[in-house]
mmCIF file of C-alpha atoms and ligand atoms in Angstrom:
data_model
loop_
_atom_site.group_PDB
_atom_site.id
_atom_site.type_symbol
_atom_site.label_atom_id
_atom_site.label_comp_id
_atom_site.label_asym_id
_atom_site.label_seq_id
_atom_site.Cartn_x
_atom_site.Cartn_y
_atom_site.Cartn_z
ATOM 1 C CA MET A 1 96.870 117.029 107.088
ATOM 2 C CA ASN A 2 94.617 114.929 104.886
ATOM 3 C CA ALA A 3 94.959 111.155 105.143
ATOM 4 C CA ILE A 4 95.012 110.905 101.350
ATOM 5 C CA GLU A 5 95.446 113.656 98.808
ATOM 6 C CA THR A 6 95.843 113.303 95.054
ATOM 7 C CA HIS A 7 96.491 116.037 92.509
ATOM 8 C CA GLY A 8 95.877 115.392 88.843
ATOM 9 C CA LEU A 9 96.779 111.757 89.297
ATOM 10 C CA THR A 10 96.899 109.995 85.921
ATOM 11 C CA ARG A 11 97.881 106.503 84.833
ATOM 12 C CA ASP A 12 97.948 105.187 81.281
ATOM 13 C CA TYR A 13 98.292 101.594 80.164
ATOM 14 C CA GLY A 14 99.353 102.098 76.561
ATOM 15 C CA LYS A 15 96.348 103.700 74.944
ATOM 16 C CA VAL A 16 94.056 102.971 77.892
ATOM 17 C CA VAL A 17 93.807 105.850 80.339
ATOM 18 C CA ALA A 18 92.956 103.945 83.532
ATOM 19 C CA VAL A 19 92.967 107.020 85.811
ATOM 20 C CA LYS A 20 92.609 110.531 84.448
ATOM 21 C CA ASP A 21 93.480 113.764 86.261
ATOM 22 C CA LEU A 22 92.157 112.512 89.581
ATOM 23 C CA SER A 23 92.139 114.978 92.477
ATOM 24 C CA LEU A 24 90.580 113.839 95.736
ATOM 25 C CA SER A 25 91.121 114.295 99.429
ATOM 26 C CA VAL A 26 90.291 112.086 102.375
ATOM 27 C CA LYS A 27 89.987 113.698 105.794
ATOM 28 C CA PRO A 28 91.343 111.840 108.807
ATOM 29 C CA GLY A 29 88.794 109.827 110.792
ATOM 30 C CA THR A 30 86.311 109.560 107.930
ATOM 31 C CA VAL A 31 85.091 106.704 105.779
ATOM 32 C CA TYR A 32 85.526 107.653 102.123
ATOM 33 C CA GLY A 33 83.413 105.617 99.717
ATOM 34 C CA PHE A 34 85.316 105.359 96.440
ATOM 35 C CA LEU A 35 82.536 104.299 94.190
ATOM 36 C CA GLY A 36 82.551 103.291 90.570
ATOM 37 C CA PRO A 37 81.580 100.569 88.143
ATOM 38 C CA ASN A 38 83.984 97.798 87.078
ATOM 39 C CA GLY A 39 86.944 99.125 85.138
ATOM 40 C CA ALA A 40 86.464 102.680 86.420
ATOM 41 C CA GLY A 41 90.029 102.899 87.756
ATOM 42 C CA LYS A 42 89.554 102.167 91.478
ATOM 43 C CA SER A 43 92.220 99.475 91.834
ATOM 44 C CA THR A 44 94.670 101.394 89.639
ATOM 45 C CA THR A 45 94.260 104.411 91.941
ATOM 46 C CA ILE A 46 94.835 102.258 95.027
ATOM 47 C CA HIS A 47 97.901 100.595 93.477
ATOM 48 C CA MET A 48 99.375 104.062 92.909
ATOM 49 C CA LEU A 49 98.595 105.105 96.489
ATOM 50 C CA MET A 50 100.353 102.025 97.824
ATOM 51 C CA GLY A 51 103.323 102.581 95.506
ATOM 52 C CA PHE A 52 102.917 99.334 93.547
ATOM 53 C CA ILE A 53 102.753 101.254 90.265
ATOM 54 C CA LYS A 54 103.889 104.753 89.337
ATOM 55 C CA PRO A 55 101.586 107.463 88.034
ATOM 56 C CA THR A 56 102.092 108.610 84.454
ATOM 57 C CA SER A 57 101.616 112.136 85.785
ATOM 58 C CA GLY A 58 100.262 113.970 88.801
ATOM 59 C CA SER A 59 101.116 113.513 92.470
ATOM 60 C CA ALA A 60 99.678 112.163 95.693
ATOM 61 C CA SER A 61 100.411 111.792 99.359
ATOM 62 C CA VAL A 62 99.258 109.232 101.899
ATOM 63 C CA MET A 63 99.426 110.256 105.569
ATOM 64 C CA GLY A 64 101.724 113.041 104.447
ATOM 65 C CA TYR A 65 104.140 110.755 102.592
ATOM 66 C CA ASP A 66 104.851 111.127 98.880
ATOM 67 C CA ILE A 67 103.683 108.095 96.881
ATOM 68 C CA LYS A 68 106.614 108.392 94.473
ATOM 69 C CA THR A 69 109.450 108.401 96.982
ATOM 70 C CA GLN A 70 108.089 107.215 100.322
ATOM 71 C CA HIS A 71 106.089 104.064 99.644
ATOM 72 C CA TYR A 72 108.020 102.189 102.313
ATOM 73 C CA GLU A 73 106.685 104.581 104.965
ATOM 74 C CA ILE A 74 103.216 104.462 103.435
ATOM 75 C CA ARG A 75 103.035 100.670 103.508
ATOM 76 C CA LYS A 76 104.267 100.634 107.073
ATOM 77 C CA ILE A 77 101.379 102.726 108.392
ATOM 78 C CA THR A 78 98.596 101.747 106.013
ATOM 79 C CA GLY A 79 96.510 98.589 106.202
ATOM 80 C CA TYR A 80 95.614 97.300 102.755
ATOM 81 C CA LEU A 81 93.106 94.675 101.699
ATOM 82 C CA PRO A 82 93.720 93.778 98.043
ATOM 83 C CA GLU A 83 90.900 92.870 95.701
ATOM 84 C CA ARG A 84 92.000 89.237 95.877
ATOM 85 C CA PRO A 85 93.941 88.680 99.081
ATOM 86 C CA ALA A 86 96.384 85.757 99.015
ATOM 87 C CA PHE A 87 97.117 83.506 101.974
ATOM 88 C CA TYR A 88 98.972 80.313 102.793
ATOM 89 C CA ASP A 89 96.006 78.013 102.312
ATOM 90 C CA ASP A 90 97.618 75.074 104.081
ATOM 91 C CA MET A 91 98.212 77.133 107.184
ATOM 92 C CA SER A 92 95.558 78.101 109.722
ATOM 93 C CA GLY A 93 94.084 81.588 109.923
ATOM 94 C CA ARG A 94 96.045 82.168 113.108
ATOM 95 C CA GLY A 95 99.186 80.796 111.419
ATOM 96 C CA ASN A 96 98.786 83.246 108.550
ATOM 97 C CA LEU A 97 98.312 86.166 110.913
ATOM 98 C CA GLU A 98 101.397 85.228 112.917
ATOM 99 C CA TYR A 99 103.422 84.730 109.751
ATOM 100 C CA PHE A 100 102.507 88.115 108.240
ATOM 101 C CA GLY A 101 102.843 89.747 111.651
ATOM 102 C CA LYS A 102 106.423 88.464 112.023
ATOM 103 C CA LEU A 103 107.228 89.689 108.517
ATOM 104 C CA ILE A 104 106.408 93.248 109.510
ATOM 105 C CA GLY A 105 108.024 92.934 112.924
ATOM 106 C CA ILE A 106 104.980 92.929 115.204
ATOM 107 C CA GLU A 107 105.838 92.290 118.851
ATOM 108 C CA ASP A 108 103.726 89.810 120.848
ATOM 109 C CA VAL A 109 102.466 88.455 117.566
ATOM 110 C CA GLU A 110 100.633 85.475 119.145
ATOM 111 C CA GLU A 111 98.574 87.748 121.326
ATOM 112 C CA ARG A 112 97.892 90.188 118.489
ATOM 113 C CA ALA A 113 96.745 87.344 116.220
ATOM 114 C CA LEU A 114 94.170 86.170 118.779
ATOM 115 C CA GLU A 115 92.982 89.716 119.346
ATOM 116 C CA LEU A 116 92.482 90.266 115.610
ATOM 117 C CA LEU A 117 90.731 86.917 115.075
ATOM 118 C CA LYS A 118 88.255 88.036 117.694
ATOM 119 C CA LEU A 119 87.850 91.512 116.209
ATOM 120 C CA VAL A 120 86.934 90.128 112.775
ATOM 121 C CA GLY A 121 84.704 87.391 114.188
ATOM 122 C CA LEU A 122 86.966 84.435 113.406
ATOM 123 C CA GLU A 123 87.559 83.334 116.969
ATOM 124 C CA GLY A 124 86.860 79.645 117.180
ATOM 125 C CA ARG A 125 87.944 79.205 113.548
ATOM 126 C CA GLY A 126 91.519 80.410 113.946
ATOM 127 C CA GLU A 127 92.944 76.894 114.001
ATOM 128 C CA ASP A 128 91.190 75.817 110.775
ATOM 129 C CA ARG A 129 93.217 75.759 107.609
ATOM 130 C CA VAL A 130 92.477 78.704 105.357
ATOM 131 C CA LYS A 131 91.622 76.339 102.509
ATOM 132 C CA ALA A 132 88.496 75.408 104.465
ATOM 133 C CA TYR A 133 87.435 79.070 104.838
ATOM 134 C CA SER A 134 84.431 80.517 103.038
ATOM 135 C CA HIS A 135 84.859 83.597 100.863
ATOM 136 C CA GLY A 136 83.544 85.810 103.669
ATOM 137 C CA MET A 137 85.952 84.296 106.186
ATOM 138 C CA ARG A 138 88.847 84.896 103.785
ATOM 139 C CA GLN A 139 87.883 88.563 103.441
ATOM 140 C CA ARG A 140 87.695 88.919 107.204
ATOM 141 C CA LEU A 141 91.111 87.273 107.574
ATOM 142 C CA GLY A 142 92.405 89.683 104.926
ATOM 143 C CA ILE A 143 91.136 92.611 106.967
ATOM 144 C CA ALA A 144 92.718 91.154 110.113
ATOM 145 C CA ILE A 145 96.062 90.952 108.296
ATOM 146 C CA ALA A 146 95.635 94.528 107.096
ATOM 147 C CA LEU A 147 95.110 95.568 110.720
ATOM 148 C CA LEU A 148 98.221 93.819 112.088
ATOM 149 C CA GLY A 149 100.299 96.979 112.340
ATOM 150 C CA ASN A 150 97.511 98.957 114.034
ATOM 151 C CA PRO A 151 97.146 101.266 111.021
ATOM 152 C CA LYS A 152 95.568 104.701 111.201
ATOM 153 C CA LEU A 153 94.511 104.285 107.557
ATOM 154 C CA LEU A 154 92.843 101.266 106.027
ATOM 155 C CA ILE A 155 92.447 100.867 102.268
ATOM 156 C CA LEU A 156 89.879 98.248 101.307
ATOM 157 C CA ASP A 157 89.539 97.299 97.639
ATOM 158 C CA GLU A 158 86.007 95.976 97.094
ATOM 159 C CA PRO A 159 85.875 94.053 100.379
ATOM 160 C CA THR A 160 82.385 92.633 99.873
ATOM 161 C CA THR A 161 82.409 91.728 96.190
ATOM 162 C CA GLY A 162 81.128 88.200 95.777
ATOM 163 C CA LEU A 163 79.922 87.889 99.369
ATOM 164 C CA ASP A 164 76.430 86.782 100.345
ATOM 165 C CA PRO A 165 74.205 89.314 102.168
ATOM 166 C CA GLN A 166 75.252 88.085 105.613
ATOM 167 C CA GLY A 167 78.935 88.215 104.674
ATOM 168 C CA SER A 168 78.584 91.774 103.310
ATOM 169 C CA HIS A 169 76.669 92.814 106.393
ATOM 170 C CA ASP A 170 79.439 91.476 108.658
ATOM 171 C CA ILE A 171 82.076 93.451 106.753
ATOM 172 C CA ARG A 172 80.012 96.645 106.961
ATOM 173 C CA GLU A 173 79.605 96.168 110.706
ATOM 174 C CA LEU A 174 83.361 95.691 110.978
ATOM 175 C CA ILE A 175 83.957 98.909 109.024
ATOM 176 C CA LYS A 176 81.630 100.783 111.394
ATOM 177 C CA LYS A 177 83.464 99.338 114.393
ATOM 178 C CA LEU A 178 86.857 100.400 113.005
ATOM 179 C CA LYS A 179 85.536 103.852 112.239
ATOM 180 C CA GLY A 180 84.536 104.093 115.891
ATOM 181 C CA GLU A 181 88.181 103.441 116.732
ATOM 182 C CA ASN A 182 89.201 106.424 114.630
ATOM 183 C CA VAL A 183 90.662 104.492 111.718
ATOM 184 C CA THR A 184 90.390 106.396 108.437
ATOM 185 C CA ILE A 185 88.927 104.092 105.815
ATOM 186 C CA PHE A 186 89.200 104.347 102.042
ATOM 187 C CA LEU A 187 86.561 101.951 100.792
ATOM 188 C CA SER A 188 86.453 101.072 97.127
ATOM 189 C CA SER A 189 83.193 99.551 95.990
ATOM 190 C CA HIS A 190 80.808 99.206 93.094
ATOM 191 C CA ILE A 191 78.012 98.424 95.520
ATOM 192 C CA LEU A 192 76.048 101.561 96.058
ATOM 193 C CA HIS A 193 73.932 100.915 99.101
ATOM 194 C CA GLU A 194 76.931 99.716 101.076
ATOM 195 C CA VAL A 195 78.838 102.921 100.470
ATOM 196 C CA GLN A 196 75.725 104.842 101.450
ATOM 197 C CA GLU A 197 75.446 102.906 104.690
ATOM 198 C CA VAL A 198 78.985 103.315 106.014
ATOM 199 C CA SER A 199 80.616 106.298 104.312
ATOM 200 C CA ASP A 200 80.797 109.965 105.264
ATOM 201 C CA VAL A 201 81.960 111.129 101.864
ATOM 202 C CA VAL A 202 81.480 109.641 98.441
ATOM 203 C CA GLY A 203 83.842 110.025 95.506
ATOM 204 C CA ILE A 204 82.433 108.660 92.290
ATOM 205 C CA ILE A 205 84.888 107.594 89.624
ATOM 206 C CA LYS A 206 83.911 106.743 86.084
ATOM 207 C CA ASP A 207 86.244 106.094 83.139
ATOM 208 C CA GLY A 208 89.147 107.156 85.337
ATOM 209 C CA ARG A 209 87.643 110.548 86.195
ATOM 210 C CA LEU A 210 86.240 111.718 89.503
ATOM 211 C CA ILE A 211 82.771 113.006 88.698
ATOM 212 C CA VAL A 212 81.489 113.671 92.214
ATOM 213 C CA GLU A 213 83.087 114.249 95.631
ATOM 214 C CA GLN A 214 80.642 115.233 98.357
ATOM 215 C CA SER A 215 79.336 114.270 101.747
ATOM 216 C CA ILE A 216 76.785 111.491 101.305
ATOM 217 C CA SER A 217 73.897 113.582 102.599
ATOM 218 C CA GLU A 218 74.799 116.626 100.493
ATOM 219 C CA PHE A 219 75.156 114.436 97.459
ATOM 220 C CA LEU A 220 71.800 112.767 97.920
ATOM 221 C CA ARG A 221 70.096 116.096 98.449
ATOM 222 C CA SER A 222 71.726 117.696 95.425
ATOM 223 C CA MET A 223 70.466 114.800 93.349
ATOM 224 C CA GLU A 224 66.947 115.736 94.362
ATOM 225 C CA GLY A 225 67.574 119.349 93.353
ATOM 226 C CA GLY A 226 67.815 120.308 97.034
ATOM 227 C CA LYS A 227 64.380 118.869 97.794
ATOM 228 C CA SER A 228 63.425 116.294 100.392
ATOM 229 C CA ILE A 229 60.658 113.749 100.369
ATOM 230 C CA VAL A 230 58.284 113.218 103.271
ATOM 231 C CA GLN A 231 56.409 109.969 103.131
ATOM 232 C CA VAL A 232 53.006 109.890 104.819
ATOM 233 C CA THR A 233 51.061 106.755 105.663
ATOM 234 C CA ALA A 234 47.375 107.292 106.292
ATOM 235 C CA SER A 235 44.333 105.058 106.046
ATOM 236 C CA ASN A 236 41.775 107.515 104.633
ATOM 237 C CA PHE A 237 43.793 109.800 102.392
ATOM 238 C CA ASP A 238 41.745 111.286 99.528
ATOM 239 C CA ASP A 239 41.876 113.943 96.778
ATOM 240 C CA SER A 240 40.836 116.734 99.139
ATOM 241 C CA HIS A 241 43.908 115.995 101.257
ATOM 242 C CA VAL A 242 46.121 116.197 98.174
ATOM 243 C CA GLU A 243 44.743 119.654 97.403
ATOM 244 C CA LEU A 244 45.211 120.690 101.009
ATOM 245 C CA LEU A 245 48.878 119.659 101.026
ATOM 246 C CA LYS A 246 49.571 121.425 97.752
ATOM 247 C CA LYS A 247 48.488 124.700 99.384
ATOM 248 C CA ILE A 248 51.158 124.473 102.114
ATOM 249 C CA LYS A 249 54.036 126.852 101.450
ATOM 250 C CA GLY A 250 57.195 124.895 100.574
ATOM 251 C CA VAL A 251 55.366 121.830 99.246
ATOM 252 C CA CYS A 252 56.452 121.249 95.650
ATOM 253 C CA GLY A 253 54.530 118.134 94.743
ATOM 254 C CA VAL A 254 52.336 115.334 96.067
ATOM 255 C CA SER A 255 52.086 111.822 94.690
ATOM 256 C CA ARG A 256 49.880 108.993 95.888
ATOM 257 C CA ASN A 257 49.993 105.268 95.711
ATOM 258 C CA ASP A 258 47.731 103.093 97.867
ATOM 259 C CA GLY A 259 47.988 104.096 101.496
ATOM 260 C CA ARG A 260 51.293 105.916 100.952
ATOM 261 C CA VAL A 261 51.720 109.508 99.938
ATOM 262 C CA GLU A 262 54.982 111.156 98.952
ATOM 263 C CA VAL A 263 55.256 114.868 99.497
ATOM 264 C CA VAL A 264 58.187 116.677 97.879
ATOM 265 C CA VAL A 265 59.232 119.595 100.092
ATOM 266 C CA ASP A 266 61.852 122.362 100.210
ATOM 267 C CA ASP A 267 62.628 121.588 103.825
ATOM 268 C CA PRO A 268 62.100 118.330 105.752
ATOM 269 C CA ALA A 269 60.945 120.383 108.787
ATOM 270 C CA LEU A 270 57.664 120.871 106.896
ATOM 271 C CA ALA A 271 56.724 117.351 108.041
ATOM 272 C CA GLU A 272 55.202 118.965 111.132
ATOM 273 C CA ASP A 273 52.970 121.341 109.103
ATOM 274 C CA ILE A 274 51.925 118.450 106.905
ATOM 275 C CA ASN A 275 50.952 116.388 109.919
ATOM 276 C CA ILE A 276 48.915 119.190 111.533
ATOM 277 C CA ALA A 277 47.101 120.044 108.293
ATOM 278 C CA LEU A 278 46.162 116.436 107.642
ATOM 279 C CA VAL A 279 45.023 115.657 111.190
ATOM 280 C CA ASN A 280 42.909 118.868 111.280
ATOM 281 C CA ALA A 281 41.271 117.730 108.043
ATOM 282 C CA GLY A 282 40.282 114.433 109.645
ATOM 283 C CA CYS A 283 43.018 112.361 108.079
ATOM 284 C CA ARG A 284 44.176 109.415 110.208
ATOM 285 C CA VAL A 285 47.953 109.758 109.868
ATOM 286 C CA ARG A 286 49.808 106.618 110.895
ATOM 287 C CA GLY A 287 53.323 107.684 110.112
ATOM 288 C CA LEU A 288 55.518 110.400 108.679
ATOM 289 C CA THR A 289 59.102 109.799 107.580
ATOM 290 C CA GLU A 290 61.679 111.634 105.574
ATOM 291 C CA VAL A 291 62.868 109.324 102.798
ATOM 292 C CA MET A 292 66.286 109.703 101.241
ATOM 293 C CA PRO A 293 66.762 108.861 97.598
ATOM 294 C CA THR A 294 69.111 105.874 97.324
ATOM 295 C CA LEU A 295 72.641 106.291 96.110
ATOM 296 C CA GLU A 296 71.696 103.940 93.333
ATOM 297 C CA ASP A 297 69.190 106.435 91.913
ATOM 298 C CA ALA A 298 71.736 109.196 92.328
ATOM 299 C CA PHE A 299 74.572 107.195 90.810
ATOM 300 C CA LEU A 300 72.560 106.272 87.734
ATOM 301 C CA LYS A 301 71.666 109.902 87.329
ATOM 302 C CA VAL A 302 75.219 111.286 87.531
ATOM 303 C CA THR A 303 76.675 108.600 85.305
ATOM 304 C CA ALA A 304 73.940 109.216 82.745
ATOM 305 C CA ASP A 305 74.592 112.987 82.919
ATOM 306 C CA SER A 306 78.321 112.553 82.428
ATOM 307 C CA LYS A 307 77.659 110.284 79.439
ATOM 308 C CA GLU A 308 75.633 113.014 77.770
ATOM 309 C CA GLU A 309 78.480 115.488 78.247
ATOM 310 C CA ALA A 310 81.133 113.144 76.869
HETATM 311 N N1 ADP B 1 97.874 95.980 84.193
HETATM 312 C C1 ADP B 1 97.013 96.517 83.318
HETATM 313 N N2 ADP B 1 97.300 96.551 82.003
HETATM 314 C C2 ADP B 1 96.447 97.115 81.105
HETATM 315 N N3 ADP B 1 95.271 97.674 81.431
HETATM 316 C C3 ADP B 1 94.918 97.676 82.728
HETATM 317 C C4 ADP B 1 95.761 97.100 83.740
HETATM 318 N N4 ADP B 1 95.157 97.255 84.938
HETATM 319 C C5 ADP B 1 93.982 97.886 84.694
HETATM 320 N N5 ADP B 1 93.837 98.141 83.377
HETATM 321 C C6 ADP B 1 92.710 98.844 82.750
HETATM 322 O O1 ADP B 1 92.527 100.063 83.415
HETATM 323 C C7 ADP B 1 91.149 100.342 83.611
HETATM 324 C C8 ADP B 1 90.835 100.498 85.076
HETATM 325 O O2 ADP B 1 90.993 99.252 85.733
HETATM 326 P P1 ADP B 1 90.864 99.054 87.316
HETATM 327 O O3 ADP B 1 91.664 100.103 87.985
HETATM 328 O O4 ADP B 1 91.201 97.646 87.618
HETATM 329 O O5 ADP B 1 89.306 99.338 87.539
HETATM 330 P P2 ADP B 1 88.363 98.981 88.806
HETATM 331 O O6 ADP B 1 89.248 98.573 89.934
HETATM 332 O O7 ADP B 1 87.600 100.231 89.053
HETATM 333 O O8 ADP B 1 87.459 97.870 88.364
HETATM 334 C C9 ADP B 1 90.385 99.221 82.928
HETATM 335 O O9 ADP B 1 90.080 99.613 81.616
HETATM 336 C C10 ADP B 1 91.399 98.100 82.928
HETATM 337 O O10 ADP B 1 91.159 97.219 81.871
HETATM 338 MG MG1 MG B 2 89.255 96.837 90.998
#
């Protein structure tokens, strides 16, 4: 059973089609990066999954439950961090956790609250009023609240938007930690490198349509037309070395800037052949690494392609 499955999910707001014929699936135990620019339809999709709004057409299930008829069950087993989580600002972080925990009937709520404060790195600040919390602390408290019921699925709607680099880093580390505990995570984001860092699969949504759904590594490779790039650092690289590399079978291109050379290859295993050829030709190779194109490059490319088709 998939953790999330949607079939032709569509939602109109009058003339605006916020989500259009969306079909995606999220495997249990994975982090699914749901990536798209502002207004793409990410929050609308999540609101349908949680049963806050009804689809205009199409269907979906969350942990096997139907979003149209079983949203009570869905909300019970799914942790959800809204785009703008709301708290009781005059209460402490611990107070908020205990309050929301009691609402959903958590046993030993005091103990659970302390455990969660620790998990999200708010121990020591649990007694402070939420109104004194920074944006990053609020997001972490929001995640702690989402985790109260020990969910197997966590839906995070742009958890790092507006955070400083340290704050975003902390949230990504937390996502990795939760993944290690076998929580399935549906992560909506418009921040490309963060999805790349923590996700197994990326689904790219634009103008309400899913334009890509692939494993991150497959996706990045397909963007390069199946090619990989091997980056070579060497102190005495010259034109003769360029010619030498071009003769190796499977090398498709060589480009040079300063001490760095990028070799486009069919197969990253060719790094070894490249190294041997260069060293034999007297080249002092300092390093060889396979470089992945960033999701940002890839994202710009697919969104540009889909624009041309439209
Ligand atoms: N309640 C609403 N009423 C009318 N239009 C809406 C409403 N919510 C979202 N939209 C529109 O639907 C589209 C998708 O919005 P949203 O799902 O919030 O995108 P994202 O979360 O990816 O930024 C946007 O064009 C937005 O203006
Ligand atoms: Mg949104």
